[in-house]
Amino acid sequence: MSSAPGTLTRRALLAGVGAAGGAGAMFAAMGALGLAPDSQDRAFTPPQRSDFSLTGRGAAKVVVLGAGIAGLTCAYELGKAGYDCTVLEAADRVGGRNLTVRGGDRLTEFGGETQTAEFGPDVYFNAGPGRIAQWMVTMDYCRELGVPLEVFVNGNASAYVRTHAMDAPVRVRTARADMYGYIAELLAKAADAGALDRRLTGEDRERLTEFLRRFGDLGPDLSYRGSPRRGFTVYPGYGSGEPLAGPPPLGEVLAAGTGRALTADFGFEQAMPMFQPVGGMDAIVRALVREVGEERILTGAPVTGVRNLPDGVEVTYSGGPGGSGGAVRADYCVATLPPHLLARVPHNLGARVTAALRTPTPVAAGKLGLEYGRRWWETEDRIYGGITETDLDITHIWYPSHGYHGRTGLLVGYYNTGAEAELYGSLPHHERRARALTQGKKIHGEKYRAELRSSVSVAWHRRPHVEGGWAVWPSYGGAFTVLQQPAGRVHFAGDWLTHLVAWQAGAMESARKAVTALHQRVLAVS
Amino acid sequence: MSSAPGTLTRRALLAGVGAAGGAGAMFAAMGALGLAPDSQDRAFTPPQRSDFSLTGRGAAKVVVLGAGIAGLTCAYELGKAGYDCTVLEAADRVGGRNLTVRGGDRLTEFGGETQTAEFGPDVYFNAGPGRIAQWMVTMDYCRELGVPLEVFVNGNASAYVRTHAMDAPVRVRTARADMYGYIAELLAKAADAGALDRRLTGEDRERLTEFLRRFGDLGPDLSYRGSPRRGFTVYPGYGSGEPLAGPPPLGEVLAAGTGRALTADFGFEQAMPMFQPVGGMDAIVRALVREVGEERILTGAPVTGVRNLPDGVEVTYSGGPGGSGGAVRADYCVATLPPHLLARVPHNLGARVTAALRTPTPVAAGKLGLEYGRRWWETEDRIYGGITETDLDITHIWYPSHGYHGRTGLLVGYYNTGAEAELYGSLPHHERRARALTQGKKIHGEKYRAELRSSVSVAWHRRPHVEGGWAVWPSYGGAFTVLQQPAGRVHFAGDWLTHLVAWQAGAMESARKAVTALHQRVLAVS
């Protein structure tokens, strides 16, 4: 038996196992919780016009900095109660990192050339967020706003795994069957040999063995010798099919390093199924803009100053409709810019706020969209959506979760972060593309390069008015909590101010909190 | 270590592990295969008009028995070369077991009342086949016929598991995290304690442990103490979230009996993602009928006799357009009726054919569609598609994989086979419904019963002209191979004549084989 640290605790926890019989109190408690709806935070009640009806006082004027998901959600929720919102957006488009690129769209990075997307009419590229988990509040906004959803295939048994340790890619179903088969065999045989007798009652062992037989598709002798789960060269049909060669010996399966790929969808944010708006992620942006009112949003208007005044706030900006900048006076402000950009805007919110804004670190992130004139991944590789996981510098290849069997389609040729995103981001677009094609060829062969029709890449850390894929906190400590509070009349919001950094749901949750706090202040003053 | 039978074989297999180093020849071979397209059988070449151009002879006349997927596929493929096909269908509708029920549709079973579906306008119920695997030829037919596809969610981490051993349901993500966590802990600690040293090199052990840490989300001491993968009562957002209580002790997790649910999508026919036609499975039938030509299909025309003649075949039928039956003379026949029904039709094909047709056993299968006026499983349970697995007599609950966030929706309240299907099938519809609601309440509470709007059930074994969910062979031996050959001018086809029984892909593969054999005969005669 194990003598690893923590064994005593474990033993103490397991002490009651034998006596428990069937599924006991703990499962019952879990089940009861399971019956209760889970959610991010159901406590939110949107402000509404009737909140003001007894006081006779109207809603306040609010200036929102940034027309990303956080800013638009703030303006949308405040608008429900009649708040007079103005949204200032530095870029010449709304949406922030919610960016769906279509044919004709132009992208410019710091020090980079301008790319113009040459995609065909039905092709789009979600260059920013691409997927939504079922429990996320993003689902609720899609429902409320009438944004139709479809499944985003976040894991596909037919996609590949490709690591440096492999000479060639292997399908996820094959890698999974082999790994599960061998670990089931190892554990079942160890249990059978009595190696776990101090941990398992006789009944436990029987149940464990029954589970492992299923889990690994083991033979009667508890050995793994392959399984139809691995896949076939010719699948059963009129004939019984031709199984794949294999399985490789245990040592080879372990050496292949498929662990990250096989567990990629285990996390609570990544579990299948996930979802995406039909037609592109920016359907959410369009719906929010429709509700907020386009006339309330000033694009091309970078904020140049934020000042708390005794009875309000003043925000100045350059550019804007007239091109010569201006100022917005309001009762309150919600600042949703990325923290590292907001830290650079002159303000009178104090040094503590500046220091807090400088605390999270922006993360490099890059994505490449590759348009092909035919969907060879479907017709030849039989991969309909999903992700090939690699330990190459492209990290993943995403296959499109829409437009199945269409004439054309777009793959995500890389979605990487950190050093790999820095590496690709430092190159001009044509070199990013060339590098990614060389990597993808290791999985899909020459067609991956030869049949490319067009491409677009984005390096989020090099994109003006964003300068990062997202921002991470060294800890959820002081600086984080400083900014979860307003600084005078300036409230802060954004995914960066939540425990859901990099998710639209984070931006929305944060917006809800800021709106609630702001509305309560307004009601208290009334 | 284990002394189970087969250990020597295993040891022999593993003998070379230490020497193998990285991923060796076996993985390379697998990878190379992985690059090759997999398929059911790519050898099929449809008959075409030009096949006859050199001989000056036209295509033959063919009578097809049964307008299910096999029969329609035969007529479709033969039609490509100009064969003159007539399809005889006993029922008053086409499609066979491909049955999508919509509002106003009527269903009658042997000895049962007639049900009329009262579904609202956007609601449908795939009462027969419901899902398609990526590798299946059904995908190719959808592509060729222009039938749009969407994901069928065959597994959902947010759906429930409910077994008799549980007091209340648990979400799949929770059950999975706990089972994986504990088996990872048990195996990692056994390896750490040296219990596997005869099976693992030092390098193997390190790699195994690294995998198990990921797989089980183990702590630094290799213990499983829960994981965010289990889910939350409040998911992270503005705050860090509230984890679920638990995990239960190992003994309770094993006693809960979640093995079938946790491995339900491991099989090669069940792996995610799967697909369904947009708008209902019968989109495939409509597309085939469009191509075949409605005028070639006689419905309400049960076959009463099949005779090989010296120079052709003669098929007689009752009913039909005039109501008084008739006869079709043709050069060839393809018989696609279920084998147990075909066995009853008078014929002159010989006793060996009759015996062979009687060999496979029809299987009882039932499905129940439950229409609700709101999609509470989405808004309250946060389940978007997928399947709750149970060991109750309903076996599963399917949540709809389309119309997300719509006003109404339809669940599959049971999909069961064998004894459980016999049990439900023996009841009148209102009792089937009542029983299934009582079971479903154990998972979803009172709303499951109280909010039901309408329902329809089908017992396939009691459905005229079908009389079974599908038919299974005692072995793929003599009788099976007898019918894979034509009897004179009568060829046989159907899912029952393949290694893909119960799948539309089986019907299509079988049809392709019959068409190829028939066409080769015709060309040889020319």
PDB file of C-alpha atoms in Angstrom, chain B residues 224-468:
ATOM      1  CA  TYR B 224      -8.385  12.477  -4.617  1.00  0.00           C
ATOM      2  CA  ARG B 225     -10.236  14.967  -2.455  1.00  0.00           C
ATOM      3  CA  GLY B 226     -12.680  16.335  -4.988  1.00  0.00           C
ATOM      4  CA  SER B 227     -12.191  18.657  -7.949  1.00  0.00           C
ATOM      5  CA  PRO B 228     -13.827  21.652  -9.602  1.00  0.00           C
ATOM      6  CA  ARG B 229     -14.690  19.150 -12.344  1.00  0.00           C
ATOM      7  CA  ARG B 230     -17.436  17.858 -10.045  1.00  0.00           C
ATOM      8  CA  GLY B 231     -19.414  21.061 -10.501  1.00  0.00           C
ATOM      9  CA  PHE B 232     -20.685  23.739  -8.147  1.00  0.00           C
ATOM     10  CA  THR B 233     -23.861  24.815  -6.438  1.00  0.00           C
ATOM     11  CA  VAL B 234     -22.881  28.328  -7.538  1.00  0.00           C
ATOM     12  CA  TYR B 235     -20.361  28.405 -10.354  1.00  0.00           C
ATOM     13  CA  PRO B 236     -17.387  30.789 -10.222  1.00  0.00           C
ATOM     14  CA  GLY B 237     -18.112  34.260 -11.518  1.00  0.00           C
ATOM     15  CA  TYR B 238     -17.837  37.498  -9.616  1.00  0.00           C
ATOM     16  CA  GLY B 239     -17.049  35.293  -6.620  1.00  0.00           C
ATOM     17  CA  SER B 240     -15.073  32.097  -6.488  1.00  0.00           C
ATOM     18  CA  GLY B 241     -18.193  29.935  -6.449  1.00  0.00           C
ATOM     19  CA  GLU B 242     -19.587  27.374  -4.064  1.00  0.00           C
ATOM     20  CA  PRO B 243     -18.352  23.834  -4.693  1.00  0.00           C
ATOM     21  CA  LEU B 244     -20.703  20.894  -4.353  1.00  0.00           C
ATOM     22  CA  ALA B 245     -20.565  18.981  -1.098  1.00  0.00           C
ATOM     23  CA  GLY B 246     -18.461  15.871  -1.340  1.00  0.00           C
ATOM     24  CA  PRO B 247     -16.862  13.786  -2.653  1.00  0.00           C
ATOM     25  CA  PRO B 248     -18.501  10.775  -1.059  1.00  0.00           C
ATOM     26  CA  PRO B 249     -16.145   8.050   0.160  1.00  0.00           C
ATOM     27  CA  LEU B 250     -14.831   5.521  -2.356  1.00  0.00           C
ATOM     28  CA  GLY B 251     -17.193   2.789  -1.190  1.00  0.00           C
ATOM     29  CA  GLU B 252     -20.238   4.947  -1.865  1.00  0.00           C
ATOM     30  CA  VAL B 253     -18.982   5.966  -5.278  1.00  0.00           C
ATOM     31  CA  LEU B 254     -18.488   2.313  -6.208  1.00  0.00           C
ATOM     32  CA  ALA B 255     -21.850   1.288  -4.754  1.00  0.00           C
ATOM     33  CA  ALA B 256     -23.720   3.896  -6.799  1.00  0.00           C
ATOM     34  CA  GLY B 257     -23.362   1.787  -9.924  1.00  0.00           C
ATOM     35  CA  THR B 258     -22.640   4.580 -12.393  1.00  0.00           C
ATOM     36  CA  GLY B 259     -20.476   2.440 -14.669  1.00  0.00           C
ATOM     37  CA  ARG B 260     -22.927   2.037 -17.524  1.00  0.00           C
ATOM     38  CA  ALA B 261     -23.700   5.746 -17.565  1.00  0.00           C
ATOM     39  CA  LEU B 262     -20.043   6.773 -17.479  1.00  0.00           C
ATOM     40  CA  THR B 263     -19.087   4.530 -20.386  1.00  0.00           C
ATOM     41  CA  ALA B 264     -22.230   4.999 -22.510  1.00  0.00           C
ATOM     42  CA  ASP B 265     -20.430   7.018 -25.187  1.00  0.00           C
ATOM     43  CA  PHE B 266     -17.245   4.941 -25.337  1.00  0.00           C
ATOM     44  CA  GLY B 267     -18.433   2.626 -28.115  1.00  0.00           C
ATOM     45  CA  PHE B 268     -17.501   3.219 -31.739  1.00  0.00           C
ATOM     46  CA  GLU B 269     -21.174   3.761 -32.668  1.00  0.00           C
ATOM     47  CA  GLN B 270     -21.830   6.081 -29.717  1.00  0.00           C
ATOM     48  CA  ALA B 271     -18.809   8.364 -29.451  1.00  0.00           C
ATOM     49  CA  MET B 272     -19.403  12.113 -29.452  1.00  0.00           C
ATOM     50  CA  PRO B 273     -20.171  14.062 -31.498  1.00  0.00           C
ATOM     51  CA  MET B 274     -23.080  12.383 -33.239  1.00  0.00           C
ATOM     52  CA  PHE B 275     -25.436  14.017 -35.724  1.00  0.00           C
ATOM     53  CA  GLN B 276     -29.083  14.360 -36.717  1.00  0.00           C
ATOM     54  CA  PRO B 277     -30.825  15.949 -39.692  1.00  0.00           C
ATOM     55  CA  VAL B 278     -32.148  19.435 -39.005  1.00  0.00           C
ATOM     56  CA  GLY B 279     -35.918  19.300 -38.533  1.00  0.00           C
ATOM     57  CA  GLY B 280     -36.307  15.548 -38.016  1.00  0.00           C
ATOM     58  CA  MET B 281     -34.797  12.242 -39.092  1.00  0.00           C
ATOM     59  CA  ASP B 282     -37.374  11.840 -41.859  1.00  0.00           C
ATOM     60  CA  ALA B 283     -35.586  14.546 -43.836  1.00  0.00           C
ATOM     61  CA  ILE B 284     -33.544  11.617 -45.164  1.00  0.00           C
ATOM     62  CA  VAL B 285     -36.704   9.817 -46.261  1.00  0.00           C
ATOM     63  CA  ARG B 286     -38.120  12.918 -47.944  1.00  0.00           C
ATOM     64  CA  ALA B 287     -34.877  13.474 -49.834  1.00  0.00           C
ATOM     65  CA  LEU B 288     -34.743   9.857 -51.020  1.00  0.00           C
ATOM     66  CA  VAL B 289     -38.389   9.936 -52.112  1.00  0.00           C
ATOM     67  CA  ARG B 290     -37.751  13.172 -54.016  1.00  0.00           C
ATOM     68  CA  GLU B 291     -34.919  11.489 -55.922  1.00  0.00           C
ATOM     69  CA  VAL B 292     -36.695   8.176 -56.497  1.00  0.00           C
ATOM     70  CA  GLY B 293     -39.915   9.834 -57.590  1.00  0.00           C
ATOM     71  CA  GLU B 294     -43.096   9.491 -55.563  1.00  0.00           C
ATOM     72  CA  GLU B 295     -44.850   7.919 -58.544  1.00  0.00           C
ATOM     73  CA  ARG B 296     -42.606   4.862 -58.321  1.00  0.00           C
ATOM     74  CA  ILE B 297     -43.708   4.063 -54.758  1.00  0.00           C
ATOM     75  CA  LEU B 298     -46.963   2.200 -54.047  1.00  0.00           C
ATOM     76  CA  THR B 299     -47.996   2.577 -50.410  1.00  0.00           C
ATOM     77  CA  GLY B 300     -50.658   0.541 -48.663  1.00  0.00           C
ATOM     78  CA  ALA B 301     -49.629  -2.380 -50.820  1.00  0.00           C
ATOM     79  CA  PRO B 302     -48.549  -5.383 -48.702  1.00  0.00           C
ATOM     80  CA  VAL B 303     -46.692  -8.041 -50.647  1.00  0.00           C
ATOM     81  CA  THR B 304     -48.634 -11.306 -50.904  1.00  0.00           C
ATOM     82  CA  GLY B 305     -46.289 -13.377 -53.034  1.00  0.00           C
ATOM     83  CA  VAL B 306     -42.797 -13.460 -54.503  1.00  0.00           C
ATOM     84  CA  ARG B 307     -42.003 -15.837 -57.372  1.00  0.00           C
ATOM     85  CA  ASN B 308     -38.881 -16.409 -59.364  1.00  0.00           C
ATOM     86  CA  LEU B 309     -39.820 -17.019 -62.977  1.00  0.00           C
ATOM     87  CA  PRO B 310     -37.517 -18.399 -65.668  1.00  0.00           C
ATOM     88  CA  ASP B 311     -36.943 -14.900 -67.083  1.00  0.00           C
ATOM     89  CA  GLY B 312     -37.853 -12.595 -64.246  1.00  0.00           C
ATOM     90  CA  VAL B 313     -39.766 -12.229 -61.005  1.00  0.00           C
ATOM     91  CA  GLU B 314     -43.390 -11.683 -60.192  1.00  0.00           C
ATOM     92  CA  VAL B 315     -44.509  -9.955 -57.013  1.00  0.00           C
ATOM     93  CA  THR B 316     -48.143  -9.781 -56.053  1.00  0.00           C
ATOM     94  CA  TYR B 317     -49.629  -7.353 -53.549  1.00  0.00           C
ATOM     95  CA  SER B 318     -52.969  -6.531 -51.996  1.00  0.00           C
ATOM     96  CA  GLY B 319     -54.362  -3.043 -51.623  1.00  0.00           C
ATOM     97  CA  GLY B 320     -52.397  -0.559 -53.680  1.00  0.00           C
ATOM     98  CA  PRO B 321     -53.704   2.387 -55.706  1.00  0.00           C
ATOM     99  CA  GLY B 322     -56.922   0.689 -56.902  1.00  0.00           C
ATOM    100  CA  GLY B 323     -57.425  -1.064 -53.566  1.00  0.00           C
ATOM    101  CA  SER B 324     -57.754  -4.475 -55.179  1.00  0.00           C
ATOM    102  CA  GLY B 325     -54.106  -5.445 -55.389  1.00  0.00           C
ATOM    103  CA  GLY B 326     -52.056  -6.362 -58.393  1.00  0.00           C
ATOM    104  CA  ALA B 327     -48.861  -7.894 -59.662  1.00  0.00           C
ATOM    105  CA  VAL B 328     -45.522  -6.459 -60.706  1.00  0.00           C
ATOM    106  CA  ARG B 329     -43.404  -8.285 -63.250  1.00  0.00           C
ATOM    107  CA  ALA B 330     -39.737  -7.290 -63.234  1.00  0.00           C
ATOM    108  CA  ASP B 331     -36.300  -8.561 -64.167  1.00  0.00           C
ATOM    109  CA  TYR B 332     -35.118  -8.540 -60.578  1.00  0.00           C
ATOM    110  CA  CYS B 333     -36.393  -8.014 -57.058  1.00  0.00           C
ATOM    111  CA  VAL B 334     -34.746  -6.565 -53.971  1.00  0.00           C
ATOM    112  CA  ALA B 335     -36.571  -7.652 -50.820  1.00  0.00           C
ATOM    113  CA  THR B 336     -35.931  -5.352 -47.847  1.00  0.00           C
ATOM    114  CA  LEU B 337     -38.778  -6.328 -45.501  1.00  0.00           C
ATOM    115  CA  PRO B 338     -37.849  -7.304 -41.947  1.00  0.00           C
ATOM    116  CA  PRO B 339     -36.784 -10.973 -42.163  1.00  0.00           C
ATOM    117  CA  HIS B 340     -39.506 -12.246 -39.811  1.00  0.00           C
ATOM    118  CA  LEU B 341     -42.165 -10.611 -42.041  1.00  0.00           C
ATOM    119  CA  LEU B 342     -40.573 -11.682 -45.297  1.00  0.00           C
ATOM    120  CA  ALA B 343     -40.546 -15.265 -43.990  1.00  0.00           C
ATOM    121  CA  ARG B 344     -44.347 -15.172 -43.911  1.00  0.00           C
ATOM    122  CA  VAL B 345     -44.790 -14.075 -47.524  1.00  0.00           C
ATOM    123  CA  PRO B 346     -45.557 -17.014 -49.850  1.00  0.00           C
ATOM    124  CA  HIS B 347     -42.646 -17.525 -52.241  1.00  0.00           C
ATOM    125  CA  ASN B 348     -40.895 -20.103 -54.343  1.00  0.00           C
ATOM    126  CA  LEU B 349     -37.386 -19.286 -53.102  1.00  0.00           C
ATOM    127  CA  GLY B 350     -37.015 -22.573 -51.289  1.00  0.00           C
ATOM    128  CA  ALA B 351     -37.063 -23.894 -47.757  1.00  0.00           C
ATOM    129  CA  ARG B 352     -33.455 -22.867 -47.103  1.00  0.00           C
ATOM    130  CA  VAL B 353     -34.381 -19.205 -47.627  1.00  0.00           C
ATOM    131  CA  THR B 354     -37.433 -19.501 -45.389  1.00  0.00           C
ATOM    132  CA  ALA B 355     -35.354 -21.115 -42.646  1.00  0.00           C
ATOM    133  CA  ALA B 356     -32.706 -18.426 -42.987  1.00  0.00           C
ATOM    134  CA  LEU B 357     -35.311 -15.643 -42.805  1.00  0.00           C
ATOM    135  CA  ARG B 358     -36.659 -17.207 -39.619  1.00  0.00           C
ATOM    136  CA  THR B 359     -33.247 -17.286 -37.964  1.00  0.00           C
ATOM    137  CA  PRO B 360     -32.865 -13.709 -36.666  1.00  0.00           C
ATOM    138  CA  THR B 361     -35.034 -12.775 -33.685  1.00  0.00           C
ATOM    139  CA  PRO B 362     -37.004  -9.535 -33.596  1.00  0.00           C
ATOM    140  CA  VAL B 363     -36.252  -7.345 -30.583  1.00  0.00           C
ATOM    141  CA  ALA B 364     -38.855  -5.323 -28.718  1.00  0.00           C
ATOM    142  CA  ALA B 365     -38.129  -1.590 -28.551  1.00  0.00           C
ATOM    143  CA  GLY B 366     -40.168   1.357 -27.336  1.00  0.00           C
ATOM    144  CA  LYS B 367     -39.943   5.109 -27.216  1.00  0.00           C
ATOM    145  CA  LEU B 368     -42.057   7.762 -25.568  1.00  0.00           C
ATOM    146  CA  GLY B 369     -42.179  11.419 -26.607  1.00  0.00           C
ATOM    147  CA  LEU B 370     -43.143  13.926 -23.904  1.00  0.00           C
ATOM    148  CA  GLU B 371     -44.014  17.462 -24.980  1.00  0.00           C
ATOM    149  CA  TYR B 372     -43.667  20.301 -22.479  1.00  0.00           C
ATOM    150  CA  GLY B 373     -44.801  23.883 -22.739  1.00  0.00           C
ATOM    151  CA  ARG B 374     -41.479  25.212 -21.540  1.00  0.00           C
ATOM    152  CA  ARG B 375     -37.921  23.942 -21.642  1.00  0.00           C
ATOM    153  CA  TRP B 376     -37.415  23.636 -17.911  1.00  0.00           C
ATOM    154  CA  TRP B 377     -34.507  21.212 -18.420  1.00  0.00           C
ATOM    155  CA  GLU B 378     -32.607  24.097 -19.999  1.00  0.00           C
ATOM    156  CA  THR B 379     -33.663  27.019 -17.857  1.00  0.00           C
ATOM    157  CA  GLU B 380     -33.772  25.198 -14.519  1.00  0.00           C
ATOM    158  CA  ASP B 381     -31.566  22.125 -14.822  1.00  0.00           C
ATOM    159  CA  ARG B 382     -29.130  23.734 -17.286  1.00  0.00           C
ATOM    160  CA  ILE B 383     -29.174  20.631 -19.487  1.00  0.00           C
ATOM    161  CA  TYR B 384     -28.923  21.419 -23.200  1.00  0.00           C
ATOM    162  CA  GLY B 385     -29.336  18.136 -25.044  1.00  0.00           C
ATOM    163  CA  GLY B 386     -27.872  14.809 -24.024  1.00  0.00           C
ATOM    164  CA  ILE B 387     -29.053  11.844 -22.074  1.00  0.00           C
ATOM    165  CA  THR B 388     -29.751  11.004 -18.444  1.00  0.00           C
ATOM    166  CA  GLU B 389     -28.846   7.353 -17.880  1.00  0.00           C
ATOM    167  CA  THR B 390     -30.792   5.330 -15.358  1.00  0.00           C
ATOM    168  CA  ASP B 391     -31.263   1.721 -14.325  1.00  0.00           C
ATOM    169  CA  LEU B 392     -34.991   2.391 -13.974  1.00  0.00           C
ATOM    170  CA  ASP B 393     -37.215   0.722 -16.563  1.00  0.00           C
ATOM    171  CA  ILE B 394     -37.201   3.892 -18.681  1.00  0.00           C
ATOM    172  CA  THR B 395     -33.432   3.346 -19.175  1.00  0.00           C
ATOM    173  CA  HIS B 396     -32.818   6.865 -20.508  1.00  0.00           C
ATOM    174  CA  ILE B 397     -34.271  10.333 -20.770  1.00  0.00           C
ATOM    175  CA  TRP B 398     -33.182  12.185 -23.904  1.00  0.00           C
ATOM    176  CA  TYR B 399     -33.183  15.971 -23.955  1.00  0.00           C
ATOM    177  CA  PRO B 400     -33.682  17.589 -27.360  1.00  0.00           C
ATOM    178  CA  SER B 401     -30.559  18.490 -29.348  1.00  0.00           C
ATOM    179  CA  HIS B 402     -32.290  21.253 -31.278  1.00  0.00           C
ATOM    180  CA  GLY B 403     -34.551  24.244 -30.736  1.00  0.00           C
ATOM    181  CA  TYR B 404     -32.476  25.362 -27.757  1.00  0.00           C
ATOM    182  CA  HIS B 405     -34.200  28.144 -25.832  1.00  0.00           C
ATOM    183  CA  GLY B 406     -37.402  27.636 -27.791  1.00  0.00           C
ATOM    184  CA  ARG B 407     -40.801  28.054 -26.172  1.00  0.00           C
ATOM    185  CA  THR B 408     -41.604  24.351 -26.123  1.00  0.00           C
ATOM    186  CA  GLY B 409     -39.780  21.071 -26.492  1.00  0.00           C
ATOM    187  CA  LEU B 410     -39.988  17.318 -26.422  1.00  0.00           C
ATOM    188  CA  LEU B 411     -38.131  14.820 -24.255  1.00  0.00           C
ATOM    189  CA  VAL B 412     -37.791  11.125 -24.955  1.00  0.00           C
ATOM    190  CA  GLY B 413     -39.255   9.745 -21.743  1.00  0.00           C
ATOM    191  CA  TYR B 414     -38.056   6.229 -22.364  1.00  0.00           C
ATOM    192  CA  TYR B 415     -36.086   4.376 -24.956  1.00  0.00           C
ATOM    193  CA  ASN B 416     -35.937   0.790 -23.861  1.00  0.00           C
ATOM    194  CA  THR B 417     -35.617  -2.653 -25.372  1.00  0.00           C
ATOM    195  CA  GLY B 418     -36.253  -6.289 -24.466  1.00  0.00           C
ATOM    196  CA  ALA B 419     -38.239  -7.024 -21.336  1.00  0.00           C
ATOM    197  CA  GLU B 420     -38.723  -3.370 -20.426  1.00  0.00           C
ATOM    198  CA  ALA B 421     -40.036  -2.566 -23.898  1.00  0.00           C
ATOM    199  CA  GLU B 422     -42.377  -5.580 -23.665  1.00  0.00           C
ATOM    200  CA  LEU B 423     -43.624  -4.336 -20.322  1.00  0.00           C
ATOM    201  CA  TYR B 424     -44.378  -0.803 -21.529  1.00  0.00           C
ATOM    202  CA  GLY B 425     -45.649  -2.089 -24.879  1.00  0.00           C
ATOM    203  CA  SER B 426     -48.221  -4.289 -23.157  1.00  0.00           C
ATOM    204  CA  LEU B 427     -49.872  -1.234 -21.604  1.00  0.00           C
ATOM    205  CA  PRO B 428     -52.266   1.214 -23.242  1.00  0.00           C
ATOM    206  CA  HIS B 429     -50.643   4.552 -23.987  1.00  0.00           C
ATOM    207  CA  HIS B 430     -52.002   6.382 -20.943  1.00  0.00           C
ATOM    208  CA  GLU B 431     -50.527   3.746 -18.661  1.00  0.00           C
ATOM    209  CA  ARG B 432     -47.164   3.834 -20.427  1.00  0.00           C
ATOM    210  CA  ARG B 433     -47.152   7.575 -19.912  1.00  0.00           C
ATOM    211  CA  ALA B 434     -48.169   7.358 -16.262  1.00  0.00           C
ATOM    212  CA  ARG B 435     -45.480   4.785 -15.509  1.00  0.00           C
ATOM    213  CA  ALA B 436     -42.759   6.740 -17.299  1.00  0.00           C
ATOM    214  CA  LEU B 437     -43.753   9.971 -15.547  1.00  0.00           C
ATOM    215  CA  THR B 438     -43.503   8.272 -12.168  1.00  0.00           C
ATOM    216  CA  GLN B 439     -39.980   7.184 -13.048  1.00  0.00           C
ATOM    217  CA  GLY B 440     -38.931  10.520 -14.517  1.00  0.00           C
ATOM    218  CA  LYS B 441     -40.180  12.288 -11.412  1.00  0.00           C
ATOM    219  CA  LYS B 442     -37.443  10.502  -9.494  1.00  0.00           C
ATOM    220  CA  ILE B 443     -34.986  12.535 -11.535  1.00  0.00           C
ATOM    221  CA  HIS B 444     -36.717  15.818 -12.282  1.00  0.00           C
ATOM    222  CA  GLY B 445     -39.326  16.161  -9.563  1.00  0.00           C
ATOM    223  CA  GLU B 446     -43.003  17.047  -9.815  1.00  0.00           C
ATOM    224  CA  LYS B 447     -42.704  19.365 -12.834  1.00  0.00           C
ATOM    225  CA  TYR B 448     -41.964  16.279 -14.912  1.00  0.00           C
ATOM    226  CA  ARG B 449     -45.538  15.111 -14.412  1.00  0.00           C
ATOM    227  CA  ALA B 450     -47.346  18.358 -13.755  1.00  0.00           C
ATOM    228  CA  GLU B 451     -46.154  20.296 -16.779  1.00  0.00           C
ATOM    229  CA  LEU B 452     -46.631  17.633 -19.436  1.00  0.00           C
ATOM    230  CA  ARG B 453     -48.538  18.970 -22.425  1.00  0.00           C
ATOM    231  CA  SER B 454     -48.950  15.914 -24.656  1.00  0.00           C
ATOM    232  CA  SER B 455     -47.310  12.600 -25.427  1.00  0.00           C
ATOM    233  CA  VAL B 456     -46.981   9.833 -27.990  1.00  0.00           C
ATOM    234  CA  SER B 457     -45.498   6.367 -27.569  1.00  0.00           C
ATOM    235  CA  VAL B 458     -44.442   3.702 -30.002  1.00  0.00           C
ATOM    236  CA  ALA B 459     -43.872  -0.009 -29.322  1.00  0.00           C
ATOM    237  CA  TRP B 460     -42.031  -1.115 -32.432  1.00  0.00           C
ATOM    238  CA  HIS B 461     -42.694  -4.785 -31.849  1.00  0.00           C
ATOM    239  CA  ARG B 462     -46.434  -4.014 -31.954  1.00  0.00           C
ATOM    240  CA  ARG B 463     -46.320  -1.832 -35.028  1.00  0.00           C
ATOM    241  CA  PRO B 464     -47.920  -3.329 -38.165  1.00  0.00           C
ATOM    242  CA  HIS B 465     -45.546  -4.096 -41.049  1.00  0.00           C
ATOM    243  CA  VAL B 466     -42.530  -3.766 -38.725  1.00  0.00           C
ATOM    244  CA  GLU B 467     -43.055  -5.964 -35.658  1.00  0.00           C
ATOM    245  CA  GLY B 468     -39.744  -5.267 -34.001  1.00  0.00           C
TER     246      GLY B 468
END
